[in-house]
Coordinates of C-alpha atoms in Angstrom, one line a residue:
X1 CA -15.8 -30.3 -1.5
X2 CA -14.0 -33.1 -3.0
X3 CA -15.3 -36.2 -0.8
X4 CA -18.8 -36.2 -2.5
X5 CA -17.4 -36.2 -5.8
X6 CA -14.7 -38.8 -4.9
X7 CA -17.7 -40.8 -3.2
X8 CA -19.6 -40.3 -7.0
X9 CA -17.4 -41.9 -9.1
X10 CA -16.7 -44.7 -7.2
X11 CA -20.4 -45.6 -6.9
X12 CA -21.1 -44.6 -10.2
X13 CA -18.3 -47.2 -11.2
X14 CA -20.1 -49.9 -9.0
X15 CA -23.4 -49.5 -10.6
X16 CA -21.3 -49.7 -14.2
X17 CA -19.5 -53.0 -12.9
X18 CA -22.9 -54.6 -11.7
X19 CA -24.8 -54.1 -15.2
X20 CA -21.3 -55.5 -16.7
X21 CA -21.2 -58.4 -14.6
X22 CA -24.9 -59.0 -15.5
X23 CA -23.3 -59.5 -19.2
X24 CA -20.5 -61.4 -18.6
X25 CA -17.9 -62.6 -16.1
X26 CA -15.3 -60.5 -14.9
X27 CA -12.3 -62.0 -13.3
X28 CA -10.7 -60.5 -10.2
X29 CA -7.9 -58.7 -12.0
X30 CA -10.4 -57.0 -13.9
X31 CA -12.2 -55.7 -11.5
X32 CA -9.0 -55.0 -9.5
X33 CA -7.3 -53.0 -11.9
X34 CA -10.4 -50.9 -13.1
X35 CA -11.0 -50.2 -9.6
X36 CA -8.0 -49.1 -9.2
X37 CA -8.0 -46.5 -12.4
X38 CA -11.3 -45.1 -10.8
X39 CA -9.4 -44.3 -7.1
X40 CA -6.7 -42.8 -9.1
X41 CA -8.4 -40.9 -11.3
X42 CA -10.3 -39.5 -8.3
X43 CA -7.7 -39.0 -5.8
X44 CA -6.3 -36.4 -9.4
X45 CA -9.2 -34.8 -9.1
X46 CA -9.1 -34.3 -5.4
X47 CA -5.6 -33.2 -5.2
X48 CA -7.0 -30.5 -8.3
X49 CA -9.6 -29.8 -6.4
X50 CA -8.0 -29.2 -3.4
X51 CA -5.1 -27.1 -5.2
X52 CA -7.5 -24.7 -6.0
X53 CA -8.3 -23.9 -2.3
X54 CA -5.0 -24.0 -1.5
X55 CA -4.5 -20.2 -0.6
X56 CA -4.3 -18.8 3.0
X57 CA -4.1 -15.3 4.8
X58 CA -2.7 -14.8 7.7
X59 CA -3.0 -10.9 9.2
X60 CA -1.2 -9.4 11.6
X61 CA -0.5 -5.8 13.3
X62 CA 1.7 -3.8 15.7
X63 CA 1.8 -0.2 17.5
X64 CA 4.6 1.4 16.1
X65 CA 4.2 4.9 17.8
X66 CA 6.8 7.6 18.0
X67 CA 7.9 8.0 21.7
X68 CA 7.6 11.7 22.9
X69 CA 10.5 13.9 21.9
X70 CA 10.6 12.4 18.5
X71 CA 11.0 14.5 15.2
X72 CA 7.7 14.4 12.6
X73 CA 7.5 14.4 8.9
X74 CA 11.3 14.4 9.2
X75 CA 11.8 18.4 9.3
X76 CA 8.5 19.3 11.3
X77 CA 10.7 22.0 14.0
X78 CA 8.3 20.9 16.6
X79 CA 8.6 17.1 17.9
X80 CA 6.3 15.2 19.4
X81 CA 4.9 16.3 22.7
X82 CA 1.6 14.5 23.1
X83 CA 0.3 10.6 21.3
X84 CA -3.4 12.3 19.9
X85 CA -4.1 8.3 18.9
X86 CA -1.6 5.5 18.4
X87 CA 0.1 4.6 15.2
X88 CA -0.2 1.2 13.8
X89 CA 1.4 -1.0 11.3
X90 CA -1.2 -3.6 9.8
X91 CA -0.3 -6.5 7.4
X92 CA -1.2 -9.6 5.4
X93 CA 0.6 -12.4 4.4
X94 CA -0.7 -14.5 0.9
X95 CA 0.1 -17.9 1.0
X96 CA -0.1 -20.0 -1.9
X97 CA 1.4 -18.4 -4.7
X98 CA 4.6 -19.5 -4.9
X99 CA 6.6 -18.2 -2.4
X100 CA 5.1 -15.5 0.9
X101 CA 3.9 -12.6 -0.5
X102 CA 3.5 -9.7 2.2
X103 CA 1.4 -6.4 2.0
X104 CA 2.2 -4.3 5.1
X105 CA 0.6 -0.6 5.7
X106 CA 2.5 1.4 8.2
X107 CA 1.1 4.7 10.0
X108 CA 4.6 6.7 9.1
X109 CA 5.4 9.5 6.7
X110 CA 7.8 7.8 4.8
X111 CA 10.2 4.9 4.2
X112 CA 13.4 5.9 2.4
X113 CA 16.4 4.3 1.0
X114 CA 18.7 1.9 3.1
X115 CA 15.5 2.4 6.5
X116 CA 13.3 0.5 3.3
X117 CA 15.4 -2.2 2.6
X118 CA 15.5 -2.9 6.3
X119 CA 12.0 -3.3 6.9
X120 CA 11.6 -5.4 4.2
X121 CA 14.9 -7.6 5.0
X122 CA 13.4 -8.4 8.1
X123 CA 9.7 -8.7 7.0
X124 CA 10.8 -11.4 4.4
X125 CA 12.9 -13.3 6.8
X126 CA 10.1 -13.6 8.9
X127 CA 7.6 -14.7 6.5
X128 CA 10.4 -16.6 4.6
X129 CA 10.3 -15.2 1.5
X130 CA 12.3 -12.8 -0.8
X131 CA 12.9 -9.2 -0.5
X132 CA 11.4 -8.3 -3.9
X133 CA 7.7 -10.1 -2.5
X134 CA 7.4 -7.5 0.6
X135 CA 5.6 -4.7 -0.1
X136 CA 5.7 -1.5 2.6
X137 CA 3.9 1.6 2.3
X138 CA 3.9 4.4 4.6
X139 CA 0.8 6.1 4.3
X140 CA 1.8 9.2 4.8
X141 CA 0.3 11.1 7.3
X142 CA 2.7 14.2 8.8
X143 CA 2.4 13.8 12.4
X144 CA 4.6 10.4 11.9
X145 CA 8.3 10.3 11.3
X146 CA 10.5 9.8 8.2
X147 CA 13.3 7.5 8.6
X148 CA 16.1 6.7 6.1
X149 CA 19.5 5.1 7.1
X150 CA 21.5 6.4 5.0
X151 CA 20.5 10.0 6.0
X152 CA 21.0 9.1 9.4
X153 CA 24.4 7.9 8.9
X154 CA 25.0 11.0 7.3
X155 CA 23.6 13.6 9.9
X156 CA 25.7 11.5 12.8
X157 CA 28.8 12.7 10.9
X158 CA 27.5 16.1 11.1
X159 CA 27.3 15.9 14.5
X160 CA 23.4 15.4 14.6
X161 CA 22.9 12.2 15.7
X162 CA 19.2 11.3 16.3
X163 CA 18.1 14.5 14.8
X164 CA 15.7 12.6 11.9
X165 CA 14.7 9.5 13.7
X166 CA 15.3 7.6 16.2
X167 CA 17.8 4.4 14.9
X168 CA 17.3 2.2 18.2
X169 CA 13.2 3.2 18.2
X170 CA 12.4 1.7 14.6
X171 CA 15.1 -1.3 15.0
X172 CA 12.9 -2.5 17.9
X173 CA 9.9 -1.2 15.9
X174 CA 10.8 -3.3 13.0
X175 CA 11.3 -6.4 15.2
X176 CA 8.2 -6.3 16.6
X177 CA 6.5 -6.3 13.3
X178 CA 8.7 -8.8 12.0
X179 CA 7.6 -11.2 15.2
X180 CA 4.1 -10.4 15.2
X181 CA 4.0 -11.3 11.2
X182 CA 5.6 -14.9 12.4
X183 CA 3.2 -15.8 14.7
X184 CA 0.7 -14.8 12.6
X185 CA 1.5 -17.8 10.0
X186 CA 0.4 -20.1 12.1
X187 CA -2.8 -19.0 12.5
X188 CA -3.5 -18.4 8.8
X189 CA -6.9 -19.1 7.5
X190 CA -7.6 -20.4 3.9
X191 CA -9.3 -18.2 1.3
X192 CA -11.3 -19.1 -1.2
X193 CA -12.9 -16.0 -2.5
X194 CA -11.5 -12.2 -3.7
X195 CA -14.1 -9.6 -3.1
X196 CA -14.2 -6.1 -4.6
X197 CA -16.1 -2.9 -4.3
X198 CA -15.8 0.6 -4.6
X199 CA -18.1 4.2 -3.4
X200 CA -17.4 7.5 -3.9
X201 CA -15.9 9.6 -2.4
X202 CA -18.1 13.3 -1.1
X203 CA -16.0 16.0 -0.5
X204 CA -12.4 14.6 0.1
X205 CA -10.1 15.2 -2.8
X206 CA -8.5 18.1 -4.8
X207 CA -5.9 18.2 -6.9
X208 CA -3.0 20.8 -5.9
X209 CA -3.0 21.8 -9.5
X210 CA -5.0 25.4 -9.9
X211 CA -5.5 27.5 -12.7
X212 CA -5.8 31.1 -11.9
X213 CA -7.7 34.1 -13.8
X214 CA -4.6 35.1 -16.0
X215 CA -4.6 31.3 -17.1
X216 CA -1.5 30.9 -15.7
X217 CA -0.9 27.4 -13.1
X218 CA 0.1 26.8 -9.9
X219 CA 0.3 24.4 -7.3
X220 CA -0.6 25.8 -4.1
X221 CA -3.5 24.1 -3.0
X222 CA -2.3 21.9 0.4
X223 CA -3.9 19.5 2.7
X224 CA -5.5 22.5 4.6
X225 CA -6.2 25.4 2.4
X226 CA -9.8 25.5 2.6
X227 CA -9.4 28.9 4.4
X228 CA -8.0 30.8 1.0
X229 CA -11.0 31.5 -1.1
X230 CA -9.4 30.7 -3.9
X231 CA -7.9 27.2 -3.4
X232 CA -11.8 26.3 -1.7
X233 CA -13.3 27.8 -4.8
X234 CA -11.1 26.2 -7.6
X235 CA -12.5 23.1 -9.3
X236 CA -11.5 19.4 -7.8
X237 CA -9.4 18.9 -10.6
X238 CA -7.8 15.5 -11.3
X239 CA -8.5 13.0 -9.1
X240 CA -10.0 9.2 -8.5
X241 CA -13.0 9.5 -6.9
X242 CA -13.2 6.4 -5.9
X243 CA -12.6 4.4 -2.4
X244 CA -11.8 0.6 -3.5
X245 CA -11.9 -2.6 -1.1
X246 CA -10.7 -5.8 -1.8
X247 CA -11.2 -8.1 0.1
X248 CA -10.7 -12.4 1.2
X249 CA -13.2 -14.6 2.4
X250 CA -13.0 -17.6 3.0
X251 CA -16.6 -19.0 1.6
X252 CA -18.7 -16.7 2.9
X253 CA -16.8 -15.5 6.1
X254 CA -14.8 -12.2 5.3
X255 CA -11.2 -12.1 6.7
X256 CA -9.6 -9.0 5.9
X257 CA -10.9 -5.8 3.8
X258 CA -7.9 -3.7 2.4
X259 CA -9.0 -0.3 2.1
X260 CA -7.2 2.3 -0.7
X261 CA -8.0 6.0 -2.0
X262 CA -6.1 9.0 -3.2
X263 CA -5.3 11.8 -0.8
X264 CA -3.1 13.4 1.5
X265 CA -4.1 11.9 4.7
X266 CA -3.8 15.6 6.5
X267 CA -6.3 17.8 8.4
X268 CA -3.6 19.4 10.1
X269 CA -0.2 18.7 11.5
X270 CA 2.7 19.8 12.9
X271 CA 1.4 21.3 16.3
X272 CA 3.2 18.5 18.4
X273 CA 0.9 15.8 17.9
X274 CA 1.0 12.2 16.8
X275 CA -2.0 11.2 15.2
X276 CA -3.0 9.0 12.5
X277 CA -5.2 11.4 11.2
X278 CA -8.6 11.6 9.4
X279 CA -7.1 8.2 7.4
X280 CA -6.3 6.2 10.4
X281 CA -9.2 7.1 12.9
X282 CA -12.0 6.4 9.8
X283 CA -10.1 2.7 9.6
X284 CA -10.3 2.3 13.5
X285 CA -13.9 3.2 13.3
X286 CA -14.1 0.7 10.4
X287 CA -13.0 -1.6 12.2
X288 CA -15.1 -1.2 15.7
X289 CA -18.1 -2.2 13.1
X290 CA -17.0 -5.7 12.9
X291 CA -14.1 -7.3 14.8
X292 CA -13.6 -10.4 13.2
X293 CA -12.8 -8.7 9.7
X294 CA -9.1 -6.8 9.4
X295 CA -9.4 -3.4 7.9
X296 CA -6.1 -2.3 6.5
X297 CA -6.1 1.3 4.3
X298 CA -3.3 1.8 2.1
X299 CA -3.1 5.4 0.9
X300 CA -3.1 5.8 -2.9
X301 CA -1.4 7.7 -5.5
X302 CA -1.9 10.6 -4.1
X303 CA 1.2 13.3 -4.4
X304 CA -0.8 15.8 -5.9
X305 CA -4.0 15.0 -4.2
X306 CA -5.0 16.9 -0.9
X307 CA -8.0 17.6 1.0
X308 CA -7.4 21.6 0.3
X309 CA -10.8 22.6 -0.7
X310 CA -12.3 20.6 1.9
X311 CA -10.5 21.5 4.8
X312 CA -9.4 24.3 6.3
X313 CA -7.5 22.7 9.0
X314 CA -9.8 22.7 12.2
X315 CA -11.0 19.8 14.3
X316 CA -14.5 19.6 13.0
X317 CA -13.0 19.2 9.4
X318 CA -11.0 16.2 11.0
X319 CA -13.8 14.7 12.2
X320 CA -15.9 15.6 8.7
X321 CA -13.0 14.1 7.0
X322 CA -13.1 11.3 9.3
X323 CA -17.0 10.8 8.8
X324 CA -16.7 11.0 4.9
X325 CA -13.8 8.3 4.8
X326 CA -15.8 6.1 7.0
X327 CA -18.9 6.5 4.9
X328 CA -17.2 5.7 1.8
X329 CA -15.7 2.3 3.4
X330 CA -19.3 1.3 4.7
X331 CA -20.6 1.7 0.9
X332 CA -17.5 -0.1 -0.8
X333 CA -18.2 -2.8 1.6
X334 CA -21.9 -2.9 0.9
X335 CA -21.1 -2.8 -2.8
X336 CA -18.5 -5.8 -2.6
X337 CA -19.0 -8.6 -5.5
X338 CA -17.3 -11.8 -4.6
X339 CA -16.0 -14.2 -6.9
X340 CA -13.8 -17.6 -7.0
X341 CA -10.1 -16.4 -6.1
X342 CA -8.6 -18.0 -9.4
X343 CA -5.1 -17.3 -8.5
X344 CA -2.2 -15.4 -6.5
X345 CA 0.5 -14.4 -9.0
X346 CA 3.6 -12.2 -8.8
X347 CA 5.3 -9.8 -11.1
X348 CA 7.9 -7.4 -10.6
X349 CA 9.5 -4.8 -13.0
X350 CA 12.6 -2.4 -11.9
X351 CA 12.7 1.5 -12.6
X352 CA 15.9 3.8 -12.5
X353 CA 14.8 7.1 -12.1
X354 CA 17.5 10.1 -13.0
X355 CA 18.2 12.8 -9.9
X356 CA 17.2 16.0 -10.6
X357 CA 19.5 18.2 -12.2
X358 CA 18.6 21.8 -10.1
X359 CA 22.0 23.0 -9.0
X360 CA 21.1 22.9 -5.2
X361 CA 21.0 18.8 -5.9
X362 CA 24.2 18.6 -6.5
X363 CA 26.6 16.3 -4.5
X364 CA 28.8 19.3 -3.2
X365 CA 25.9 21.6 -2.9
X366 CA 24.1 18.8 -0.8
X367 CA 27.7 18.1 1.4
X368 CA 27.9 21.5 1.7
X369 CA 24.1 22.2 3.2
X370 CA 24.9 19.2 5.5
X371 CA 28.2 20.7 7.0
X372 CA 26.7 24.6 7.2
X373 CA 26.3 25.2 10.5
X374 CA 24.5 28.3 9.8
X375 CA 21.4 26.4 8.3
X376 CA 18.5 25.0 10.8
X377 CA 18.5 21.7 11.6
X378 CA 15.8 21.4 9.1
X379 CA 17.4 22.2 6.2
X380 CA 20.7 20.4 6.7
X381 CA 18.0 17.1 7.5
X382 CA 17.1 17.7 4.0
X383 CA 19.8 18.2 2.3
X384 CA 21.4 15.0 3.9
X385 CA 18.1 13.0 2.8
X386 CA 18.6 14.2 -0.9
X387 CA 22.1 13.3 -0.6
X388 CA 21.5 10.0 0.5
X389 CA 19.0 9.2 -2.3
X390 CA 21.7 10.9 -5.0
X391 CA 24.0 8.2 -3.4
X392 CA 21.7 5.4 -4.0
X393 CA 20.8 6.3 -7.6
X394 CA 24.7 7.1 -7.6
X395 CA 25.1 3.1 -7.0
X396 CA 22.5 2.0 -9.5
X397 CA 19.9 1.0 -7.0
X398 CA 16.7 0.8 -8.9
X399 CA 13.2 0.7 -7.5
X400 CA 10.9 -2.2 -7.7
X401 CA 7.3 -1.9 -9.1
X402 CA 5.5 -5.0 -8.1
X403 CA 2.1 -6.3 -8.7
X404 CA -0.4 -8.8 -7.0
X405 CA -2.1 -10.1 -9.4
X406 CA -5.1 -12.6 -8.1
X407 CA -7.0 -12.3 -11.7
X408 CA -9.7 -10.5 -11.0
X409 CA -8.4 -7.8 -9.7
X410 CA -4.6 -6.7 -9.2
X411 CA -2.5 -4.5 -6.6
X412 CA 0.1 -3.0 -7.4
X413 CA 3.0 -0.5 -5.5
X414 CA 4.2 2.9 -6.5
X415 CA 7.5 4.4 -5.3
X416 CA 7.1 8.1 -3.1
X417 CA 4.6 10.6 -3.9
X418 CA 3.2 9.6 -7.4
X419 CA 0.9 11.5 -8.8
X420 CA -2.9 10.8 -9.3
X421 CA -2.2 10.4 -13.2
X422 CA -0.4 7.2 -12.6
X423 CA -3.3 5.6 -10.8
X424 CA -5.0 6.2 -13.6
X425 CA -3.1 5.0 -15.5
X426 CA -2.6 1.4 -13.7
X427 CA -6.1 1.7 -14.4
X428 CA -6.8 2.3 -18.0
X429 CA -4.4 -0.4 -18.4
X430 CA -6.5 -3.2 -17.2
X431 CA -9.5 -2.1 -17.8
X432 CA -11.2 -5.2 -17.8
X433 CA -10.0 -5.8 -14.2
X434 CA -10.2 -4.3 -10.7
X435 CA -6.9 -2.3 -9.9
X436 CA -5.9 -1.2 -6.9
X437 CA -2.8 1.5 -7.4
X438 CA -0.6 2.1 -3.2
X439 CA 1.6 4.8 -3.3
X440 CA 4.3 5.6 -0.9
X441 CA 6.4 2.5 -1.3
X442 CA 10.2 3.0 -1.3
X443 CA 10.4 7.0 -1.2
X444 CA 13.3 8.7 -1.6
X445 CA 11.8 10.0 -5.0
X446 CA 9.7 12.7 -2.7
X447 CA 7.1 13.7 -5.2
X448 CA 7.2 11.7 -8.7
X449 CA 5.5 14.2 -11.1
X450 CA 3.9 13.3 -14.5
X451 CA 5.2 15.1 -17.5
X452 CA 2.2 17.4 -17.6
X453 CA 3.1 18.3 -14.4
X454 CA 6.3 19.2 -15.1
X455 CA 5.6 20.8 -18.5
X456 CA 3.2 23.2 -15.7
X457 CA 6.5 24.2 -13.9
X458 CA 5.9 21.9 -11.1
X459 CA 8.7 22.2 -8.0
X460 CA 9.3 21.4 -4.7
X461 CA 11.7 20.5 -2.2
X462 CA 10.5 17.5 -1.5
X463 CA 11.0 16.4 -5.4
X464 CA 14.5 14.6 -6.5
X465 CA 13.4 12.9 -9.4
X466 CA 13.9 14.2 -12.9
X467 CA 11.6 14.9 -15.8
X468 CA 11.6 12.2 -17.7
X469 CA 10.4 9.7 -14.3
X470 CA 6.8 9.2 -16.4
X471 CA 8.0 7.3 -19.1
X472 CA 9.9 5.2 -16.8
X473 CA 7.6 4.8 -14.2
X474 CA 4.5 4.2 -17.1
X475 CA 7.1 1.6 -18.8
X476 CA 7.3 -0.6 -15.3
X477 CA 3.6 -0.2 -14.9
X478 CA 2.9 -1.4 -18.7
X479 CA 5.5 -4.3 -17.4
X480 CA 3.6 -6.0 -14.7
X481 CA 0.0 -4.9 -15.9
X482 CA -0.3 -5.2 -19.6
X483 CA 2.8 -7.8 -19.9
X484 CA 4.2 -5.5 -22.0

């Protein structure tokens, strides 16, 4: 792009030199040291010029599929007996914003505690970058395994050693993804553009939160509640709507699409079967469309989002599920605006949520669920992953919040099962901007509720973080977003 211009001044300089010389005289040292301004001044602007395309993207993926025998969701009773479709782990790597910055979407329930800081150890020694610039989200699906060190470490002592995951399986599952992202940055392709675009969403989302005749609330709508009257009845509730794409191009050629919306990605699970569900199959299809662009989908903030009045947990709601998804991909895609990619920044803010205080989440109570033989395996896997995350807020380990910010739009990671409300919120923040809101990052917090939520009486088993977690949470978000 630069040559021409380059080319320009310099000629534009010869024509001024001629009609000068027509005037009057000019020595060699003149023209020498005039000529010499005009290289320098464009070789500046070529250097600018060329700083601006700077940016590269280099994508990479890698199975990372349960072997049979393998424990789900980490306290699913039934382990894996048959691979339905494959699970994959699909990244990108942003190059010219200081240092690596990586963005990896893995096809696994969730990522907790010391299992999170090993993924992202290794991810940012391949990429050679820092720990803080590696973001990993599970997407959540339930026919895909849990994994957190710490919990492990904890079960071993108990005498159930492999019962949550399989410590050997994601190690070599971690290297291969750590490999396959360094021989992907080789191969990385500049970007010049950002594109973003957005469809809604038909007949996906519902919020869990129902209000029933005597006005009272509850939470009961799940991922596959359609059957109950009630729960397929009950308005939508809170929710985004919305399926958002950015994607890179460079010049006109796409590279990668990243795919996000707000749901549980469940039709049904638990039955023995490891499947990426209606989230992962709609991406594969996605991506039979066009083989040159990477489709990576990145679940949203969706804790207390399902497909419950959709869905009532049969195969032909999978593949309706899978059909809608698809659908709204095709029409974000379609509805893509592409602009100059003005930037690649990085931001960053910490949050230190409290544990919650119920008496069961206690450090004794949790030792003593752990060592009670008289429990199922399940719930002594539970209590030694809520005693692991009491541990790590125990040491003062916070959380990181951090944003991509490439000025047009941003994307930005949210710990566990955040609610809908917060994805909003990124939102309503920038509202001048395109936001893109991943849940799922580090996830020991389980579910992280609003206040409203709370207020409402909202439990679970799968929640460890306090009231109190919105204004923390809303303060990181305000951090990275609004400056603030």
């Amino acid at each position: 792009n630069y040559v021409p211009k380059q080319k320009t001044t310099v000629m534009l300089f010869l024509a001024h030199f001629r009609r000068s010389a027509a005037r009057r005289a000019l020595s060699r040292a003149e023209f020498a040291a005039a000529l010499m301004i005009v290289v320098m001044a464009a070789a500046v602007g070529r250097a600018a010029s060329a700083g601006a395309v700077e940016c590269q993207v280099a994508v990479f993926a890698a199975d990372v599929t349960i072997p049979l025998g393998h424990r789900c969701m980490g306290i699913l009773p039934r382990k894996s007996e048959r691979i339905v479709d494959p699970l994959y782990a699909h990244g990108v790597v942003l190059l010219g914003g200081g240092e690596p910055i990586v963005l990896l979407a893995v096809d696994w329930c969730e990522i907790r505690n010391g299992a999170y800081d090993q993924w992202r150890d290794a991810l940012a020694k391949a990429a050679g970058t820092s720990q803080e610039r590696v973001l990993v989200a599970s997407l959540h699906q339930h026919d895909a395994p849990v994994t957190d060190s710490g919990a492990a470490e904890i079960l071993t002592a108990a005498g159930l050693d492999g019962e949550l995951f399989d410590v050997q399986f994601q190690a070599e599952t971690i290297a291969r993804v750590a490999t396959a992202l360094a021989d992907s940055l080789s191969l990385a392709q500049p970007i010049t553009h950002i594109g973003m675009g957005q469809a809604r969403v038909a007949r996906i989302a519902s919020n869990r939160r129902m209000v029933a005749a005597d006005g009272s609330v509850n939470f009961n709508r799940g991922s596959n509640s359609g059957g109950d009257a009630i729960c397929r009845d009950a308005p939508e509730g809170e929710i985004d709507p919305f399926l958002k794409t950015i994607s890179f191009w460079n010049e006109d050629k796409p590279i990668v699409a990243i795919q996000n919306y707000a749901t549980h990605p469940m039709s049904y699970y638990g039955r023995g079967e490891v499947t990426s569900d209606f989230v992962g199959l709609a991406r594969e299809r996605r991506q039979r469309d066009d083989l040159s662009v990477r489709q990576i989908y990145f679940t949203g903030c969706g804790g207390d989002v399902t497909a419950g009045k959709y869905n009532a947990g049969t195969p032909d709601d999978r593949r309706a599920l899978t059909e809608r998804l698809y659908q709204a991909m095709v029409a974000a895609w379609e509805n893509t605006r592409r602009v100059p990619l003005e930037k690649i920044d990085f931001r960053s803010a910490a949050v230190q949520f409290e544990f919650h205080p119920r008496p069961g989440l206690s450090e004794s109570a949790l030792q003593a669920a752990v060592a009670d033989e008289s429990l199922t395996t399940e719930q002594r896997i539970l209590a030694a992953m809520g005693l692991s995350s009491r541990r790590r807020v125990a040491a003062g380990q916070p959380i990181d919040v951090p944003c991509v910010d490439f000025g047009a739009a941003q994307i930005v990671l949210l710990p566990g099962e955040s609610f809908v409300g917060f994805q909003l919120t990124a939102q309503q923040l920038r509202p001048d901007s395109f936001v893109m809101a991943i849940g799922y990052g580090e996830s020991w917090t389980g579910y992280v509720p609003t206040e409203s939520a709370f207020n409402d009486g909202f439990t679970n088993d799968w929640l460890w973080v306090a009231p109190g977690s919105e204004a923390r949470l809303s303060a990181a978000l305000r951090q990275v977003l609004a400056g603030d």
